[in-house]
Amino acid sequence: MNERKVAKLVMTLALLVPAPRGLAAQLVSKVEAGQYSVSDGVLPLSAIRFAPAIQYELPRATFMARGAALLSDQQLQLADGIVSGTFTSPTVYGGRAEMIGNASRALDDRSLGPDQVDVQTRVHVLFHQHGGLWFGGGVARPWRVAVISSADVTDAGLWAKVGNAAAKFGGATMTATFTNFSFNKIASVHDTGSASLSCASIPSTMSSTNGGIRALFSEVSSGGACERQSRFGDLEGTLHWEWSTVELTAQTGYRFGDSYDVTADSRRWSSATATIWLSDRVAFVGGGGRQPALPLRGLPSRTFGMAGLELAFLPISKGAVPVSLPHAILVKSFEVRPGATGTQKIVIHVGGVETVDVMGDFSDWSPLTLVRRGRDLWELSVPVSPGMHRINVRVDGGPWMAPPGLPTVHGGYGGDVGLMIVGEDRSGH
Amino acid sequence: MIRLAFMVPPVRHRRLVSTVFVSVMTMVAAGASGAQEPDPLIKLDANSKFAVELILDSAKVEKLPTQPLMSRALEGIAKKADGKKIVDAVRKELGYLRTARSVLGGVPDDELTAAAGVIEVGAKPAQLAVFRTRHKDRNDLAAFTYWADLITRGVPPEDASSAIAKLWQDGADDATFYSLWKSVNSDILQGLNPGAALQNRIRESPGRAPTSKTPPEGPQETKSL
């Protein structure tokens, strides 16, 4: 299947998701339309981007596939794609092991063909679900970047989460990572002058399929290019802030390494993206900044800017999912706030679902459907008297379960029931 | 002017029409009245409905709250439980309420219901006795709620009861109970044994740590993350 056909398939997948009723959470798709421009001309100056994504979650594993096609100048081309799987071990004393595998294409540049397969394992220590740190390592293998061998990747990072999108000042997640890359690189002796060159052998894994690299190999054979050990490390900080229907992500980083491995324009970078949800399916997305070079993929550094609309999270019918879905892990947060006189506002964060219902003694155990206020924000004001109330929640008509973050008891009819305390003049929790 | 004879029925017919009209209106009114207050137990089979109504009557006679009993029945109906199971659940709830009332005496209905919930999950009635002493401006709702949750999560009932009772006697407020529950819950999710988690956290709370009645069992696997 050639790339044009793949691009058409991606676009078709993105468009063929008109969201019938009663849908699954993990299958999502989005269509982005707007201006996307970069400084080096790799991407077209203006493009419509079709980006379907499929995610399937299990208690100990997550599988995800995502692709994107760009429509520009009446030409459709495959932009990027990734297939990934994540496996996690049970958590023991706050620690767990994780294994992550990815096969990806970064951007469409036929001269470089920047495909890559990488596998990484790491140990992740969690602190009460509000923070954690990890360290690990793995191997990244560029498929068609001929001048780069497989790279050894080691990384460490920490994260902390404060608040949530429903809180007064929203919620923020801060992440800091350090990633070290070590690999062999074919370089011209004229480029380096370095003493660490080894001109004796060029690994067979460095294929010469790319025409642009043949010259280098010719140079090698004539004694003009050598293998060189390269190493650099990226220190990167990310801040993601959510408040109601607004999401902001800012990123900055610094690359350590000698001047041969790190060019001046990739030494520092920063970027920011804002997403404002105009409705439950439409968001404005804007942002820009600078991205460093990706040597493993053969991509240069670039300055980019983008603005557009995102038509997102159109689920595919539930019939497409062969087994029942673990809805319990989808509900991110549950909150009860005082509303108008005698009422309480129930606020639930759960992503990618079609319906969210609650029921309890306050509704005589009749289901009440919440109203979607944002991508994953659901709300309902309901009269609730002060005291303790039993409550259940369900998504997409699935099984009733206890809301997260509430005291819980086993219900008399199977499943758990949440216990919600509503005070005279304040919310339960 | 043409007069149509059939437009004005004879007297006998008029009486019949009036009777039918009144009957229909009465039925409509009765229907409307019924629509305003539908029988919430209508979806139960006849035998189960009768049994639940008997239990509700018993509660009324004993001046126990009927709302938690009705709620338990409605929950079963909403969850499509079998009629016998619903009757059984309502009957047990009445038993828990009776027990809670016998220990606590006259307390507000919601506190009595919460206390019944603690007995339901495995606390011994005698362990409620410490809550018999009423404190002005103090509500034991939070204590009962978190107590029931801790036992549900696997904290040995004896340990949970000792800890909650001790905090209550030391004058702990709702925030203290909430803080303890949240910390213990978090530790359990991290894989700590529930009993050990309570023992560790209760030491951080005001008051002395209660003596553990059961040895720790080592790390446990968390349900889901």
XYZ file of C-alpha atoms in Angstrom:
654
model
C 0.000 0.000 0.000
C 1.595 3.255 -1.011
C 1.597 6.343 1.154
C -1.102 8.083 -0.826
C -3.465 5.207 -0.123
C -2.520 5.169 3.549
C -3.199 8.889 3.762
C -6.610 8.406 2.203
C -7.342 5.608 4.636
C -6.379 7.824 7.564
C -8.623 10.610 6.315
C -11.490 8.199 5.774
C -11.116 6.847 9.282
C -11.137 10.362 10.653
C -14.304 11.277 8.811
C -16.221 8.034 9.221
C -16.943 8.592 12.865
C -20.313 10.301 12.979
C -20.871 9.177 16.546
C -24.035 7.142 16.890
C -25.617 6.860 20.317
C -24.232 4.736 23.150
C -20.561 4.765 22.453
C -17.257 3.538 23.721
C -14.655 5.700 25.308
C -11.414 4.404 24.000
C -11.975 4.826 20.304
C -11.559 8.442 19.410
C -10.884 10.529 16.394
C -10.247 14.147 15.729
C -10.049 16.424 12.753
C -7.895 19.503 12.939
C -8.301 22.271 10.425
C -6.212 25.372 10.390
C -2.883 26.936 9.718
C 0.225 24.940 10.498
C 3.477 26.430 9.406
C 7.098 25.712 10.084
C 10.244 27.585 9.306
C 12.151 24.982 7.344
C 9.494 24.107 4.813
C 9.199 20.442 5.713
C 5.476 20.862 6.153
C 3.190 22.786 3.840
C 2.461 26.307 4.943
C -1.207 25.642 5.361
C -2.821 22.309 5.866
C -5.884 20.528 7.102
C -4.909 17.710 9.369
C -6.939 14.534 9.825
C -5.937 12.605 12.884
C -7.890 9.509 13.908
C -6.760 7.735 17.045
C -7.646 4.447 18.642
C -6.906 3.724 22.261
C -7.751 0.578 24.113
C -7.275 0.385 27.844
C -6.970 -2.591 30.098
C -6.118 -2.532 33.806
C -2.467 -3.387 33.126
C -2.029 -2.422 29.497
C -2.867 0.359 27.083
C -2.692 0.112 23.324
C -2.875 3.127 21.100
C -2.661 3.825 17.390
C -2.758 7.280 15.893
C -2.189 8.593 12.437
C -2.422 11.896 10.684
C -2.784 12.991 7.108
C -2.357 16.479 5.762
C -4.485 17.899 3.007
C -2.719 20.759 1.304
C -2.801 22.137 -2.200
C -5.335 19.430 -3.010
C -2.713 16.835 -2.218
C -3.096 14.332 0.550
C 0.009 13.100 2.277
C 0.709 10.985 5.280
C 2.097 13.194 8.035
C 2.858 11.067 11.017
C 1.691 8.046 12.934
C 2.411 5.971 15.971
C 1.484 2.563 17.313
C 2.285 2.045 20.952
C 1.710 -0.320 23.819
C 2.288 0.204 27.528
C 2.350 -2.565 30.103
C 2.442 -1.976 33.848
C 3.063 -4.337 36.715
C 1.026 -4.330 39.937
C 1.970 -1.528 42.304
C 3.817 -2.684 45.384
C 4.658 -0.133 48.053
C 4.073 2.643 45.547
C 6.448 1.259 42.947
C 5.682 -0.409 39.683
C 7.495 -1.497 36.543
C 6.480 -0.240 33.137
C 7.371 -1.333 29.634
C 6.651 0.934 26.708
C 7.021 0.137 23.037
C 6.476 2.505 20.125
C 6.685 2.345 16.363
C 6.364 5.797 14.926
C 6.824 8.175 12.053
C 7.523 11.746 13.061
C 6.838 13.818 9.954
C 6.615 13.173 6.275
C 9.956 13.853 4.713
C 10.629 11.343 2.003
C 14.277 12.243 1.741
C 14.837 11.142 5.333
C 12.089 8.630 6.060
C 12.183 9.250 9.795
C 10.627 6.031 11.082
C 11.623 4.642 14.442
C 10.980 1.720 16.751
C 11.783 2.082 20.421
C 11.350 -0.031 23.508
C 11.829 1.196 27.033
C 11.447 -0.212 30.522
C 11.333 1.862 33.660
C 10.574 1.816 37.349
C 7.945 4.301 38.429
C 7.431 5.277 42.051
C 4.095 6.948 42.782
C 3.372 9.279 45.669
C -0.321 9.069 46.555
C -1.332 9.496 42.913
C -0.295 13.149 43.101
C 3.292 12.770 42.088
C 5.988 10.366 41.204
C 9.419 9.775 39.799
C 10.801 7.268 37.363
C 14.033 6.081 35.860
C 14.642 3.675 33.071
C 16.281 2.929 29.800
C 15.778 1.396 26.415
C 16.742 1.248 22.798
C 15.584 3.341 19.872
C 16.122 2.081 16.357
C 15.731 4.463 13.429
C 14.533 2.581 10.399
C 15.733 4.667 7.537
C 18.056 7.259 9.014
C 21.159 5.700 7.664
C 23.770 7.804 9.451
C 22.540 6.797 12.909
C 22.881 3.416 14.597
C 20.516 2.148 17.263
C 20.537 4.566 20.177
C 20.761 3.727 23.846
C 18.280 5.869 25.726
C 18.256 6.381 29.478
C 15.889 8.734 31.207
C 14.682 9.884 34.582
C 11.903 12.198 35.525
C 9.522 13.383 38.145
C 6.012 14.763 38.084
C 3.567 16.401 40.442
C -0.109 17.085 40.111
C -1.937 19.873 41.930
C -5.700 20.413 41.929
C -7.958 19.426 39.070
C -9.818 21.126 36.249
C -12.933 21.468 38.354
C -11.150 23.254 41.207
C -11.352 27.001 41.650
C -7.941 27.613 40.119
C -7.920 24.508 37.973
C -5.362 21.764 38.055
C -1.759 21.618 36.970
C 0.645 18.822 36.186
C 4.351 19.618 36.225
C 6.862 17.250 34.708
C 10.636 17.411 34.558
C 12.647 14.882 32.582
C 16.238 14.213 31.670
C 16.857 11.925 28.710
C 20.281 10.827 27.576
C 20.901 9.568 24.031
C 23.975 7.621 23.063
C 24.547 6.342 19.539
C 27.032 5.933 16.723
C 26.932 8.335 13.875
C 28.595 8.369 10.481
C 30.298 11.654 9.920
C 32.620 13.164 7.416
C 36.118 13.672 8.738
C 35.883 17.153 7.356
C 32.962 17.936 9.666
C 34.571 16.963 12.929
C 38.275 16.890 13.353
C 37.507 14.918 16.476
C 39.946 12.442 17.951
C 37.151 10.017 18.830
C 36.531 8.974 15.245
C 36.804 5.318 14.352
C 37.225 4.922 10.650
C 37.756 1.200 10.696
C 34.234 -0.140 10.698
C 30.775 0.995 9.796
C 28.062 -1.196 11.340
C 25.937 -3.139 8.915
C 22.815 -1.826 10.698
C 23.512 1.537 9.148
C 21.881 0.776 5.871
C 22.481 2.763 2.767
C 18.961 2.690 1.425
C 18.641 6.436 1.405
C 20.062 8.112 -1.642
C 21.163 11.184 0.274
C 23.413 9.083 2.423
C 25.099 7.153 -0.348
C 27.532 9.961 -0.777
C 28.652 9.558 2.799
C 29.087 5.835 2.361
C 31.075 6.492 -0.738
C 33.155 8.832 1.327
C 33.541 6.099 3.944
C 34.715 3.609 1.380
C 37.243 6.089 0.156
C 38.396 6.804 3.690
C 36.744 10.236 3.991
C 34.056 9.519 6.614
C 34.106 7.760 9.952
C 31.937 6.363 12.698
C 31.651 8.594 15.704
C 30.246 8.037 19.182
C 27.685 10.749 19.858
C 25.966 11.607 23.072
C 23.634 14.339 24.259
C 21.075 14.849 27.006
C 17.797 16.730 27.038
C 16.570 18.425 30.193
C 12.938 19.318 29.683
C 10.200 20.830 31.810
C 6.513 20.732 30.983
C 3.594 22.473 32.629
C 0.060 21.414 31.748
C -2.755 23.462 33.271
C -6.463 22.783 32.963
C -9.238 24.994 34.119
C -12.824 24.437 33.119
C -12.710 24.338 29.311
C -9.222 25.765 28.907
C -6.006 23.761 28.618
C -2.527 25.254 28.433
C 0.665 23.343 27.854
C 4.064 24.987 28.026
C 7.373 23.283 27.476
C 10.969 24.356 27.717
C 14.222 22.512 27.491
C 17.997 22.596 27.294
C 20.250 20.164 25.438
C 23.588 19.136 26.913
C 26.366 17.925 24.646
C 29.391 19.094 22.759
C 29.065 21.412 19.822
C 29.437 18.581 17.333
C 26.398 16.700 18.655
C 24.297 19.730 19.544
C 23.929 22.527 17.065
C 23.459 26.042 18.359
C 19.846 26.247 17.226
C 18.943 23.146 19.240
C 20.572 24.178 22.484
C 17.442 25.762 23.988
C 13.804 25.538 23.047
C 10.362 26.366 24.317
C 6.828 26.148 23.033
C 3.265 26.597 24.223
C -0.130 25.403 23.110
C -3.580 26.559 24.206
C -6.780 24.623 23.705
C -10.106 26.299 24.392
C -13.168 24.098 24.156
C -15.934 26.036 22.477
C -18.349 23.137 22.816
C -18.128 19.508 23.722
C -16.761 18.634 20.296
C -15.094 21.779 18.998
C -11.990 23.461 20.334
C -9.790 26.312 19.268
C -6.147 25.326 19.259
C -3.318 27.760 18.965
C 0.326 27.745 19.774
C 3.850 28.051 18.628
C 7.442 27.905 19.594
C 10.655 26.190 18.796
C 11.431 22.493 18.632
C 14.968 21.120 18.780
C 16.471 18.910 16.119
C 15.736 15.197 16.369
C 18.999 13.582 15.255
C 17.659 10.056 15.607
C 15.003 10.903 13.068
C 17.156 13.153 10.985
C 14.888 16.114 11.527
C 16.269 19.638 11.868
C 15.198 22.122 14.500
C 12.235 24.237 13.548
C 10.110 27.150 14.566
C 6.425 26.504 14.237
C 3.121 28.254 14.679
C -0.367 26.931 14.459
C -3.949 28.071 14.870
C -7.079 26.225 14.057
C -10.137 24.362 15.110
C -10.098 20.867 16.439
C -13.149 18.704 15.904
C -12.409 16.037 18.365
C -13.318 12.909 20.173
C -15.909 11.476 17.903
C -16.169 7.949 19.205
C -16.722 4.913 17.052
C -19.701 2.715 17.830
C -19.485 0.447 20.821
C -20.045 -2.558 18.589
C -16.514 -2.082 17.314
C -15.146 -3.005 20.731
C -15.120 -6.768 21.175
C -15.076 -6.893 24.963
C -16.536 -4.839 27.772
C -14.585 -1.778 28.708
C -13.106 -1.009 32.100
C -15.218 2.058 32.741
C -14.132 2.330 36.356
C -10.704 3.578 35.455
C -12.087 6.251 33.172
C -13.732 8.422 35.816
C -10.967 10.816 36.758
C -12.627 12.807 39.494
C -15.922 13.309 41.262
C -16.869 16.395 43.175
C -19.946 17.822 44.861
C -20.230 21.572 45.319
C -22.954 23.682 46.896
C -25.259 25.054 44.232
C -28.295 27.261 44.358
C -30.562 26.989 47.386
C -31.089 23.378 48.307
C -29.136 22.023 45.378
C -25.727 20.487 44.936
C -23.691 20.588 41.747
C -22.230 17.212 40.849
C -19.073 17.615 38.771
C -17.454 14.604 37.118
C -14.383 14.410 34.908
C -14.427 11.485 32.528
C -12.996 11.541 29.059
C -14.304 10.280 25.756
C -17.715 9.001 26.797
C -21.185 9.732 25.513
C -23.324 9.666 28.649
C -22.737 9.965 32.363
C -25.524 9.134 34.841
C -25.804 9.250 38.608
C -28.443 7.869 40.902
C -28.870 7.618 44.614
C -31.290 7.914 47.452
C -31.594 11.637 46.664
C -33.171 10.709 43.308
C -35.130 7.743 44.670
C -32.621 5.703 42.690
C -33.789 7.034 39.343
C -30.905 7.701 36.922
C -30.122 11.376 36.284
C -28.085 12.249 33.214
C -25.311 14.809 33.561
C -24.757 17.581 31.029
C -21.458 17.773 29.187
C -19.701 21.121 29.740
C -16.352 20.426 28.121
C -14.320 17.654 26.604
C -14.357 15.586 29.777
C -16.358 17.784 32.141
C -19.877 16.739 33.131
C -22.171 18.610 35.507
C -25.599 18.383 37.076
C -27.359 20.431 39.717
C -29.711 18.349 41.793
C -31.652 18.916 45.018
C -29.874 17.058 47.814
C -30.738 17.451 51.480
C -27.979 17.695 54.097
C -26.865 14.358 55.462
C -25.320 11.179 54.182
C -26.419 9.858 50.810
C -25.689 6.698 48.871
C -24.711 7.341 45.266
C -23.680 5.453 42.136
C -22.333 6.650 38.801
C -22.124 5.005 35.390
C -20.758 5.930 31.974
C -22.227 4.972 28.617
C -24.910 2.866 30.253
C -22.300 0.559 31.802
C -22.334 -0.955 35.272
C -23.139 1.227 38.262
C -20.108 1.947 40.409
C -19.013 4.046 43.342
C -17.671 7.474 42.355
C -13.930 7.854 42.932
C -12.811 9.805 45.955
C -15.807 8.979 48.121
C -16.055 6.602 51.050
C -17.396 3.337 49.739
C -19.312 0.338 51.029
C -20.352 -2.837 49.313
C -23.894 -2.459 48.062
C -26.426 -5.106 48.886
C -27.003 -5.829 45.220
C -23.471 -6.362 43.950
C -20.997 -3.590 43.233
C -20.026 -0.746 45.495
C -21.933 2.328 46.585
C -20.385 5.705 47.367
C -21.257 7.558 50.568
C -21.666 11.273 50.034
C -21.880 13.624 52.989
C -23.627 16.899 52.283
C -23.258 19.545 54.940
C -25.636 22.336 55.843
C -23.597 24.988 54.120
C -20.801 23.185 52.335
C -20.210 20.362 49.941
C -19.456 16.818 50.855
C -15.902 16.487 49.651
C -84.612 27.002 11.090
C -84.201 23.315 10.903
C -84.100 21.596 14.266
C -82.388 18.310 14.493
C -84.155 16.004 16.919
C -81.106 13.905 17.808
C -79.197 16.941 19.149
C -81.265 17.033 22.321
C -81.507 13.602 23.887
C -84.497 12.588 25.965
C -84.350 13.027 29.757
C -83.575 9.356 30.292
C -80.670 9.605 27.955
C -79.460 12.814 29.531
C -79.243 11.078 32.925
C -77.259 8.277 31.372
C -74.899 10.732 29.752
C -74.477 12.587 33.046
C -73.721 9.379 34.872
C -71.175 8.293 32.330
C -69.600 11.766 32.334
C -69.299 11.839 36.126
C -67.876 8.335 36.152
C -65.308 9.164 33.524
C -64.288 12.368 35.294
C -63.988 10.497 38.572
C -61.753 7.905 36.964
C -59.686 10.603 35.300
C -59.359 12.449 38.598
C -58.398 9.237 40.367
C -55.875 8.541 37.670
C -54.472 12.020 37.907
C -54.263 11.730 41.667
C -52.481 8.436 41.319
C -50.082 9.919 38.760
C -48.979 12.522 41.255
C -47.935 9.911 43.783
C -47.160 6.690 41.962
C -46.459 3.696 44.104
C -42.659 3.509 44.123
C -42.794 -0.229 44.744
C -45.062 -0.914 41.782
C -42.264 -2.640 39.890
C -41.916 -5.306 42.592
C -43.784 -8.559 42.258
C -46.880 -8.783 44.467
C -45.378 -11.003 47.172
C -42.194 -8.985 47.493
C -44.141 -5.726 47.497
C -46.357 -6.992 50.269
C -43.356 -8.123 52.305
C -41.598 -4.785 51.922
C -44.746 -2.906 52.922
C -45.007 -5.052 56.041
C -41.432 -4.183 56.953
C -42.138 -0.496 56.389
C -45.186 -0.736 58.651
C -43.083 -2.408 61.322
C -40.576 0.431 61.138
C -43.356 3.008 61.503
C -44.719 1.238 64.557
C -41.265 1.171 66.119
C -40.730 4.824 65.151
C -37.725 3.908 63.064
C -37.038 5.863 59.867
C -38.677 4.316 56.810
C -36.726 6.347 54.264
C -33.580 4.164 54.369
C -35.758 1.073 54.040
C -37.635 2.467 51.064
C -34.328 3.628 49.587
C -32.874 0.157 49.908
C -35.890 -1.267 48.089
C -35.731 1.330 45.327
C -32.007 0.707 44.908
C -32.727 -2.954 44.367
C -35.442 -2.178 41.855
C -33.165 0.216 39.971
C -30.448 -2.417 39.856
C -32.932 -5.057 38.695
C -32.352 -7.256 41.723
C -34.506 -10.265 42.413
C -37.598 -9.564 44.563
C -36.493 -11.967 47.288
C -33.104 -10.308 47.438
C -34.728 -6.920 47.803
C -36.966 -8.120 50.633
C -33.960 -9.681 52.317
C -31.944 -6.456 52.024
C -34.788 -4.337 53.416
C -35.361 -6.771 56.276
C -31.670 -6.735 57.182
C -31.624 -2.941 57.056
C -34.509 -2.869 59.527
C -32.490 -5.139 61.801
C -29.458 -2.852 61.612
C -31.613 0.179 62.385
C -33.138 -1.568 65.372
C -29.717 -2.483 66.701
C -28.362 1.011 66.153
C -31.366 2.522 67.920
C -30.962 0.148 70.859
C -27.369 1.299 71.330
C -27.576 4.984 70.449
C -31.093 5.826 71.578
C -32.758 8.856 70.046
C -30.479 10.307 67.403
C -31.365 12.011 64.130
C -32.455 9.681 61.341
C -29.417 10.222 59.141
C -27.033 9.419 61.995
C -29.039 6.334 62.841
C -28.870 5.259 59.209
C -25.111 5.830 59.115
C -24.693 3.843 62.339
C -26.727 1.023 60.812
C -24.300 1.095 57.895
C -21.379 0.558 60.254
C -23.077 -2.466 61.796
C -23.851 -3.764 58.332
C -20.180 -3.846 57.310
C -19.147 -5.765 60.399
C -18.736 -3.513 63.438
C -20.065 -4.869 66.703
C -23.029 -2.975 68.160
C -21.204 -2.506 71.459
C -18.537 -0.520 69.616
C -21.134 2.150 68.878
C -21.696 2.765 72.548
C -19.074 5.458 72.769
C -21.204 7.564 70.420
C -24.162 7.427 72.799
C -22.843 10.467 74.623
C -24.058 13.416 72.597
C -21.905 16.452 72.077
C -23.375 19.849 71.412
C -22.739 21.058 67.841
C -21.107 17.765 66.991
C -22.307 15.282 64.453
C -21.136 11.699 64.250
C -22.104 11.307 60.585
C -18.560 11.626 59.265
C -17.180 9.230 61.868
C -19.701 6.552 60.939
C -19.219 7.052 57.207
C -15.418 6.744 57.232
C -15.585 3.936 59.763
C -17.784 1.897 57.405
C -15.459 2.614 54.488
C -12.331 1.552 56.385
C -13.868 -1.796 57.281
C -15.030 -2.229 53.688
C -11.484 -1.640 52.467
C -10.160 -4.430 54.636
C -9.136 -2.721 57.864
C -9.895 -5.202 60.657
C -13.188 -4.097 62.296
C -11.623 -4.117 65.750
C -8.807 -1.808 64.659
C -11.112 0.517 62.754
C -13.534 0.697 65.658
C -10.806 1.412 68.196
C -9.290 4.137 66.050
C -12.551 5.891 65.247
C -13.817 5.642 68.814
C -10.559 7.023 70.168
C -10.623 9.964 67.781
C -14.239 10.653 68.649
C -13.505 10.650 72.358
C -10.570 12.958 71.777
C -12.893 15.440 70.119
C -11.828 14.970 66.509
C -13.774 17.004 63.988
C -15.020 15.988 60.535
C -11.828 17.196 58.883
C -9.736 14.944 61.098
C -11.792 11.897 60.192
C -11.617 12.834 56.533
C -7.866 13.346 56.684
C -7.333 9.989 58.371
C -9.547 8.218 55.847
C -7.850 9.846 52.886
C -4.370 8.986 54.143
C -5.234 5.377 54.931
C -7.028 4.994 51.613
C -4.004 6.341 49.790
C -1.652 3.972 51.599
C -3.866 1.027 50.774
C -3.856 2.021 47.115
C -0.067 2.130 47.299
C -0.145 -1.507 48.315
C 0.110 -1.288 52.093
C -1.794 -3.740 54.230
C -5.045 -1.995 55.336
C -4.517 -2.724 59.024
C -0.923 -1.503 58.925
C -1.975 1.575 56.993
C -4.431 2.545 59.719
C -1.901 1.898 62.455
C 0.658 4.097 60.722
C -1.713 6.943 60.047
C -3.506 6.960 63.368
C -0.174 7.741 65.011
C -0.112 10.976 63.042
C -3.588 11.904 64.239
C -4.267 13.599 67.559
C -4.445 11.125 70.411
C -2.730 7.849 71.130
C -2.571 5.025 68.631
C -4.875 2.135 69.403
C -3.399 -1.284 69.971
C -3.514 -3.507 66.927
C -5.551 -6.651 67.344
C -4.297 -8.301 64.186
C -0.770 -8.679 62.802
C 0.028 -7.028 59.470
C -0.193 -9.315 56.478
C 2.418 -7.667 54.285
C 1.949 -5.778 51.054
C -1.192 -6.210 49.036
C -1.861 -5.564 45.428
C -3.811 -2.462 44.654
C -7.093 -2.900 42.770
C -6.430 -0.516 39.923
C -4.473 2.611 39.199
